[in-house]
Amino acid sequence: MKRRIVWLLLSCLIILSLVLASCAPAAPATPTTPTAPTVPTAPTAPTLPTAPTTPTAPTTPGTEMVKITLKKIDGTAVEKQVEKPRYGGVFTIALDRNVQSLDATLEHPYNTETLMLTHERFTIGDFLKGPLGTEEVSWWGSVDIVEYYVGKLADSWEFVDNETLVFHIRKGVKWTLNPASEASRLVNGRELTADDVVFSLERMYQHPKSWALPRTRPQERPVSITAADKYTVVLKSQPGLEQGAYLMAEVLLGMFQMTNPPETYKKYGDTVMLDWKNHVGTGPFMITDYLEGSSATFVRNPNYWGKHPL
C-alpha cells in the first residue's frame, strides 16, 4: 500500500516537472552575425566598337604639270606651270535655270547653253590671257578688247581699212557626222566654208526676230557680208565711219556667232534649230538627247579639229 502511494507521488512529480518545463519561456537564440553585404561587382566596361577602316581613296592619275612661256600684249614674257590636259571621262554640268532657247539667232547666245557645246564662235577669249595665264583679264562678263581674243572658226582676222573687216576661216574644220541624225547625214561631215559663215551672219543680222537687232547700233552692223573665196569672209561697215571695221569686230568678237549649215534650213525650214535633233555644228560634242527642263546628253565629236589646247 505504501509503495503504491510512493509511485503515485513520484509519477505526479515527474508529470509536474514536464508541465513546468513546457511552460517556461524559451531561451533567447544566439543572434547570428549578419553577413557583410556583397560588394557589387564593377560593371564590365562595354566593348568599344571598332573604328571603321578609312577607305582607301581611289587611285587617280597624278596631275602632270607642264611649263609654258606666255607673252602679254605689251610683249612681257611670263612663265607658268599649268596642268597638262587629261582626256576621257564624263563631265557633268549643272544649270540653275532652264535652257531659254535652242536657236542662237532668236535668243541671246548665252541663253542657249546646249549650243555652246555643239557649235563654235569665229573667235574666243584667250584663256591664256586670263587667271590661268598672264592674268591680264578675269573673263568675268563681256570683254570687248579685240587683243584679248584668239581665232576659233576664224583662223585669223584683219582690218584692211576703216570700213573693211576680213575673217580667214580655218581650213579643215568639218561639220559633225552623227549617223543617228538625219540632219547630220544630210550635211555628211563636209568642210566648213566661207559660204556657211556668210549665210549664218546674214541670218543673224537680217532675221526680223534676231536678238542682235535691238542690242546693236546701226554703225556696229555690216552693210554687206560676202565670201571672197572658200575661206575668206569680207564684212563692210557703213561708209565714212572712222572706226567702222573695229566697231563690227567688237560686236562679233564678244558674242557667240553661231554658224549653221544652210542645207538644214533648206530642208527643214526657218525653225530647224528649235528641234534639237536637227542640230549640226562643228563643236567638240554632238547632242544625242534633250529633255526640256531636265537634261541634255552629249557625246564626243570624234572628228573635232581642236583636240590639243596646249
Coordinates of C-alpha atoms in Angstrom, one line a residue:
M1 CA 0.0 0.0 0.0
K2 CA 2.8 2.4 0.9
R3 CA 4.7 1.5 -2.3
R4 CA 1.7 2.5 -4.5
I5 CA 1.5 5.8 -2.7
V6 CA 5.2 6.4 -3.2
W7 CA 5.0 5.6 -7.0
L8 CA 1.9 7.7 -7.4
L9 CA 3.6 10.7 -5.8
L10 CA 6.7 10.1 -7.9
S11 CA 4.7 10.0 -11.1
C12 CA 2.9 13.2 -10.2
L13 CA 6.2 14.9 -9.6
I14 CA 7.6 13.8 -13.0
I15 CA 4.4 15.0 -14.8
L16 CA 4.5 18.3 -12.9
S17 CA 8.2 18.9 -13.8
L18 CA 7.4 18.2 -17.5
V19 CA 4.5 20.6 -17.4
L20 CA 6.6 23.3 -15.8
A21 CA 9.4 22.8 -18.4
S22 CA 7.0 23.2 -21.3
C23 CA 5.6 26.4 -19.8
A24 CA 9.0 28.1 -19.2
P25 CA 10.0 30.9 -21.7
A26 CA 12.3 29.8 -24.4
A27 CA 16.0 30.8 -24.0
P28 CA 16.8 33.7 -26.4
A29 CA 18.5 32.4 -29.5
T30 CA 22.1 33.4 -30.0
P31 CA 22.0 36.3 -32.6
T32 CA 23.6 35.4 -35.9
T33 CA 26.3 37.7 -37.0
P34 CA 24.9 39.5 -40.1
T35 CA 26.6 38.6 -43.3
A36 CA 28.6 41.5 -44.7
P37 CA 26.8 42.9 -47.8
T38 CA 28.2 41.7 -51.0
V39 CA 30.1 44.4 -52.8
P40 CA 28.6 44.8 -56.2
T41 CA 30.9 43.7 -59.0
A42 CA 32.0 46.6 -61.1
P43 CA 30.2 46.6 -64.4
T44 CA 32.3 45.3 -67.2
A45 CA 33.3 48.2 -69.5
P46 CA 31.3 48.0 -72.7
T47 CA 33.4 46.9 -75.7
L48 CA 34.0 49.9 -77.8
P49 CA 33.1 49.5 -81.4
T50 CA 36.0 49.0 -83.7
A51 CA 36.7 52.3 -85.6
P52 CA 35.8 51.8 -89.2
T53 CA 38.7 51.5 -91.5
T54 CA 39.2 54.6 -93.5
P55 CA 38.5 53.6 -97.1
T56 CA 41.5 53.9 -99.4
A57 CA 41.0 56.8 -101.8
P58 CA 40.8 55.6 -105.3
T59 CA 44.0 56.0 -107.2
T60 CA 43.8 58.8 -109.6
P61 CA 46.4 59.7 -112.2
G62 CA 48.9 62.2 -110.9
T63 CA 48.5 65.7 -112.0
E64 CA 51.1 66.3 -114.6
M65 CA 52.3 69.9 -114.9
V66 CA 53.9 71.5 -117.9
K67 CA 55.9 74.7 -118.1
I68 CA 54.8 77.2 -120.7
T69 CA 56.1 80.6 -121.6
L70 CA 53.4 83.2 -122.4
K71 CA 53.6 86.7 -123.7
K72 CA 51.5 89.7 -122.6
I73 CA 50.1 92.2 -125.0
D74 CA 52.9 94.6 -124.2
G75 CA 55.5 91.8 -125.1
T76 CA 56.4 90.9 -121.5
A77 CA 57.3 87.2 -121.1
V78 CA 55.5 85.2 -118.3
E79 CA 56.4 81.6 -117.3
K80 CA 53.7 79.5 -115.8
Q81 CA 53.2 75.9 -114.6
V82 CA 49.9 74.7 -115.9
E83 CA 48.1 71.3 -115.6
K84 CA 48.5 69.2 -118.7
P85 CA 45.1 68.4 -120.3
R86 CA 43.7 65.0 -119.5
Y87 CA 41.4 63.1 -121.9
G88 CA 38.4 60.9 -121.4
G89 CA 35.8 60.5 -118.6
V90 CA 32.4 62.1 -118.1
F91 CA 31.8 65.8 -117.5
T92 CA 28.5 66.9 -115.8
I93 CA 27.3 70.5 -115.8
A94 CA 24.5 71.7 -113.5
L95 CA 22.5 74.8 -114.5
D96 CA 20.4 76.9 -112.2
R97 CA 17.7 77.5 -114.8
N98 CA 16.2 76.0 -118.0
V99 CA 17.8 76.5 -121.4
Q100 CA 15.9 79.5 -122.8
S101 CA 16.1 78.6 -126.5
L102 CA 17.7 76.2 -129.0
D103 CA 18.2 78.9 -131.6
A104 CA 21.0 81.4 -131.0
T105 CA 19.6 83.8 -133.6
L106 CA 16.2 84.2 -131.8
E107 CA 17.6 84.3 -128.3
H108 CA 20.8 85.7 -126.9
P109 CA 23.5 83.1 -127.3
Y110 CA 24.4 82.9 -123.6
N111 CA 20.8 81.7 -123.0
T112 CA 21.3 78.8 -125.5
E113 CA 23.7 76.7 -123.4
T114 CA 23.5 73.5 -125.3
L115 CA 24.8 75.2 -128.4
M116 CA 27.9 76.2 -126.5
L117 CA 29.0 72.5 -126.7
T118 CA 27.9 71.7 -130.2
H119 CA 28.7 74.9 -132.1
E120 CA 31.6 77.3 -132.2
R121 CA 32.4 81.0 -132.5
F122 CA 34.6 82.7 -135.0
T123 CA 36.8 83.8 -132.2
I124 CA 37.1 83.1 -128.5
G125 CA 38.6 84.7 -125.4
D126 CA 42.2 83.7 -125.0
F127 CA 42.2 81.8 -121.7
L128 CA 46.0 82.2 -121.6
K129 CA 45.3 85.9 -121.0
G130 CA 43.1 85.0 -118.0
P131 CA 43.8 83.9 -114.4
L132 CA 45.5 80.7 -115.6
G133 CA 47.8 82.6 -117.9
T134 CA 49.2 86.2 -117.9
E135 CA 46.3 87.4 -115.7
E136 CA 45.6 90.4 -117.9
V137 CA 41.8 89.8 -117.9
S138 CA 39.5 88.0 -115.5
W139 CA 36.9 87.0 -118.2
W140 CA 34.0 87.9 -115.8
G141 CA 31.4 89.4 -118.1
S142 CA 31.8 90.6 -121.6
V143 CA 35.1 91.9 -122.8
D144 CA 35.3 93.9 -126.0
I145 CA 39.1 94.3 -126.2
V146 CA 40.0 92.8 -129.6
E147 CA 43.5 91.9 -128.5
Y148 CA 42.3 89.5 -125.8
Y149 CA 40.7 87.2 -128.4
V150 CA 42.1 84.4 -130.5
G151 CA 40.8 82.5 -133.5
K152 CA 38.3 79.7 -133.4
L153 CA 36.5 79.1 -136.6
A154 CA 38.3 82.1 -137.9
D155 CA 42.0 81.2 -138.0
S156 CA 42.8 84.9 -138.1
W157 CA 41.2 88.3 -139.0
E158 CA 42.4 91.7 -140.1
F159 CA 41.4 95.3 -140.6
V160 CA 42.0 96.1 -144.2
D161 CA 40.9 99.7 -143.8
N162 CA 38.5 101.7 -141.6
E163 CA 35.5 100.1 -143.3
T164 CA 36.6 96.5 -144.0
L165 CA 36.9 93.5 -141.7
V166 CA 38.2 90.2 -143.1
F167 CA 37.9 86.8 -141.4
H168 CA 40.1 84.0 -142.7
I169 CA 38.2 80.8 -142.0
R170 CA 40.2 77.9 -140.5
K171 CA 40.8 75.2 -143.0
G172 CA 39.9 71.5 -142.3
V173 CA 37.0 72.2 -139.9
K174 CA 34.3 69.6 -140.5
W175 CA 30.6 69.5 -139.6
T176 CA 29.8 66.8 -137.2
L177 CA 28.7 63.5 -138.6
N178 CA 26.3 61.6 -136.4
P179 CA 24.9 58.5 -138.2
A180 CA 21.8 58.6 -135.9
S181 CA 20.9 62.1 -137.0
E182 CA 19.1 62.6 -140.4
A183 CA 20.2 66.3 -140.5
S184 CA 23.8 65.3 -139.8
R185 CA 23.7 62.7 -142.5
L186 CA 22.4 65.4 -144.9
V187 CA 25.4 67.6 -144.3
N188 CA 27.6 64.4 -144.4
G189 CA 30.6 65.8 -142.4
R190 CA 31.7 68.2 -145.1
E191 CA 34.2 71.0 -144.6
L192 CA 33.1 74.4 -143.2
T193 CA 33.3 77.1 -145.8
A194 CA 33.0 80.9 -146.1
D195 CA 29.6 80.5 -147.6
D196 CA 28.3 78.8 -144.4
V197 CA 29.6 81.8 -142.4
V198 CA 28.0 84.3 -144.7
F199 CA 24.7 82.5 -144.5
S200 CA 24.8 82.4 -140.7
L201 CA 25.8 86.1 -140.3
E202 CA 23.2 87.3 -142.7
R203 CA 20.5 85.4 -140.8
M204 CA 21.7 86.9 -137.5
Y205 CA 21.7 90.5 -138.8
Q206 CA 18.6 90.3 -141.0
H207 CA 16.1 88.0 -139.3
P208 CA 13.2 90.1 -138.0
K209 CA 13.2 88.3 -134.6
S210 CA 17.0 88.3 -134.2
W211 CA 18.2 89.2 -130.7
A212 CA 21.1 91.2 -132.3
L213 CA 19.0 93.9 -133.9
P214 CA 17.7 95.6 -130.7
R215 CA 21.1 95.1 -129.0
T216 CA 23.4 96.6 -131.5
R217 CA 23.7 100.1 -133.0
P218 CA 23.4 100.6 -136.8
Q219 CA 27.1 101.6 -137.0
E220 CA 28.0 98.2 -135.5
R221 CA 26.3 96.2 -138.1
P222 CA 27.8 95.4 -141.5
V223 CA 26.2 96.7 -144.7
S224 CA 27.5 93.8 -146.7
I225 CA 28.9 90.3 -146.0
T226 CA 30.5 88.4 -148.8
A227 CA 32.7 85.3 -149.4
A228 CA 35.8 86.4 -151.3
D229 CA 36.8 82.7 -151.7
K230 CA 36.2 79.4 -150.0
Y231 CA 38.0 80.5 -146.7
T232 CA 37.6 84.3 -146.7
V233 CA 34.7 86.4 -145.4
V234 CA 34.6 90.2 -146.0
L235 CA 32.4 92.5 -143.9
K236 CA 31.9 96.1 -144.9
S237 CA 30.7 98.8 -142.4
Q238 CA 28.8 101.9 -143.1
P239 CA 31.0 104.2 -145.3
G240 CA 32.6 107.2 -143.6
L241 CA 32.9 105.7 -140.1
E242 CA 36.3 106.4 -138.6
Q243 CA 36.4 103.0 -136.9
G244 CA 33.6 101.1 -138.6
A245 CA 35.6 97.9 -139.0
Y246 CA 36.7 98.0 -135.4
L247 CA 33.1 98.5 -134.2
M248 CA 31.9 95.5 -136.1
A249 CA 34.8 93.4 -134.7
E250 CA 34.0 94.4 -131.1
V251 CA 30.5 93.0 -131.5
L252 CA 31.5 89.9 -133.4
L253 CA 34.4 89.0 -131.1
G254 CA 32.5 89.5 -127.9
M255 CA 29.4 87.5 -128.8
F256 CA 28.6 83.9 -129.9
Q257 CA 28.4 83.9 -133.6
M258 CA 26.7 80.6 -134.2
T259 CA 27.3 79.0 -137.6
N260 CA 24.9 76.5 -139.2
P261 CA 24.9 74.6 -142.5
P262 CA 22.5 76.2 -145.0
E263 CA 21.2 72.8 -146.3
T264 CA 19.4 72.1 -143.0
Y265 CA 17.4 75.3 -143.3
K266 CA 16.5 74.5 -146.9
K267 CA 15.2 71.0 -145.9
Y268 CA 13.5 71.8 -142.5
G269 CA 12.7 75.5 -142.8
D270 CA 13.5 78.5 -140.6
T271 CA 12.5 76.7 -137.4
V272 CA 15.0 74.0 -137.9
M273 CA 17.0 74.8 -134.8
L274 CA 14.0 74.6 -132.5
D275 CA 14.3 70.8 -132.8
W276 CA 17.5 69.5 -131.1
K277 CA 17.6 66.5 -133.4
N278 CA 18.4 68.9 -136.3
H279 CA 21.5 70.5 -134.6
V280 CA 24.6 70.1 -136.7
G281 CA 27.6 72.0 -135.5
T282 CA 31.4 72.0 -135.7
G283 CA 32.0 71.9 -131.9
P284 CA 33.6 69.2 -129.7
F285 CA 30.3 67.5 -128.8
M286 CA 27.2 66.2 -130.6
I287 CA 23.8 66.3 -128.8
T288 CA 22.1 62.9 -128.6
D289 CA 19.2 63.5 -126.2
Y290 CA 17.3 66.5 -124.8
L291 CA 14.6 66.6 -122.2
E292 CA 13.3 70.1 -121.8
G293 CA 13.7 71.4 -118.2
S294 CA 15.6 68.3 -117.2
S295 CA 18.7 67.3 -119.1
A296 CA 20.8 67.2 -122.3
T297 CA 23.2 64.5 -123.2
F298 CA 26.2 64.8 -125.5
V299 CA 28.9 62.5 -126.9
R300 CA 32.3 63.4 -128.1
N301 CA 32.8 64.5 -131.7
P302 CA 35.5 62.1 -132.9
N303 CA 36.3 64.4 -135.8
Y304 CA 36.8 67.6 -133.8
W305 CA 39.7 69.7 -135.0
G306 CA 40.7 71.4 -131.7
K307 CA 41.9 68.5 -129.7
H308 CA 45.2 69.8 -128.2
P309 CA 44.8 73.2 -126.5
L310 CA 48.4 73.4 -125.3

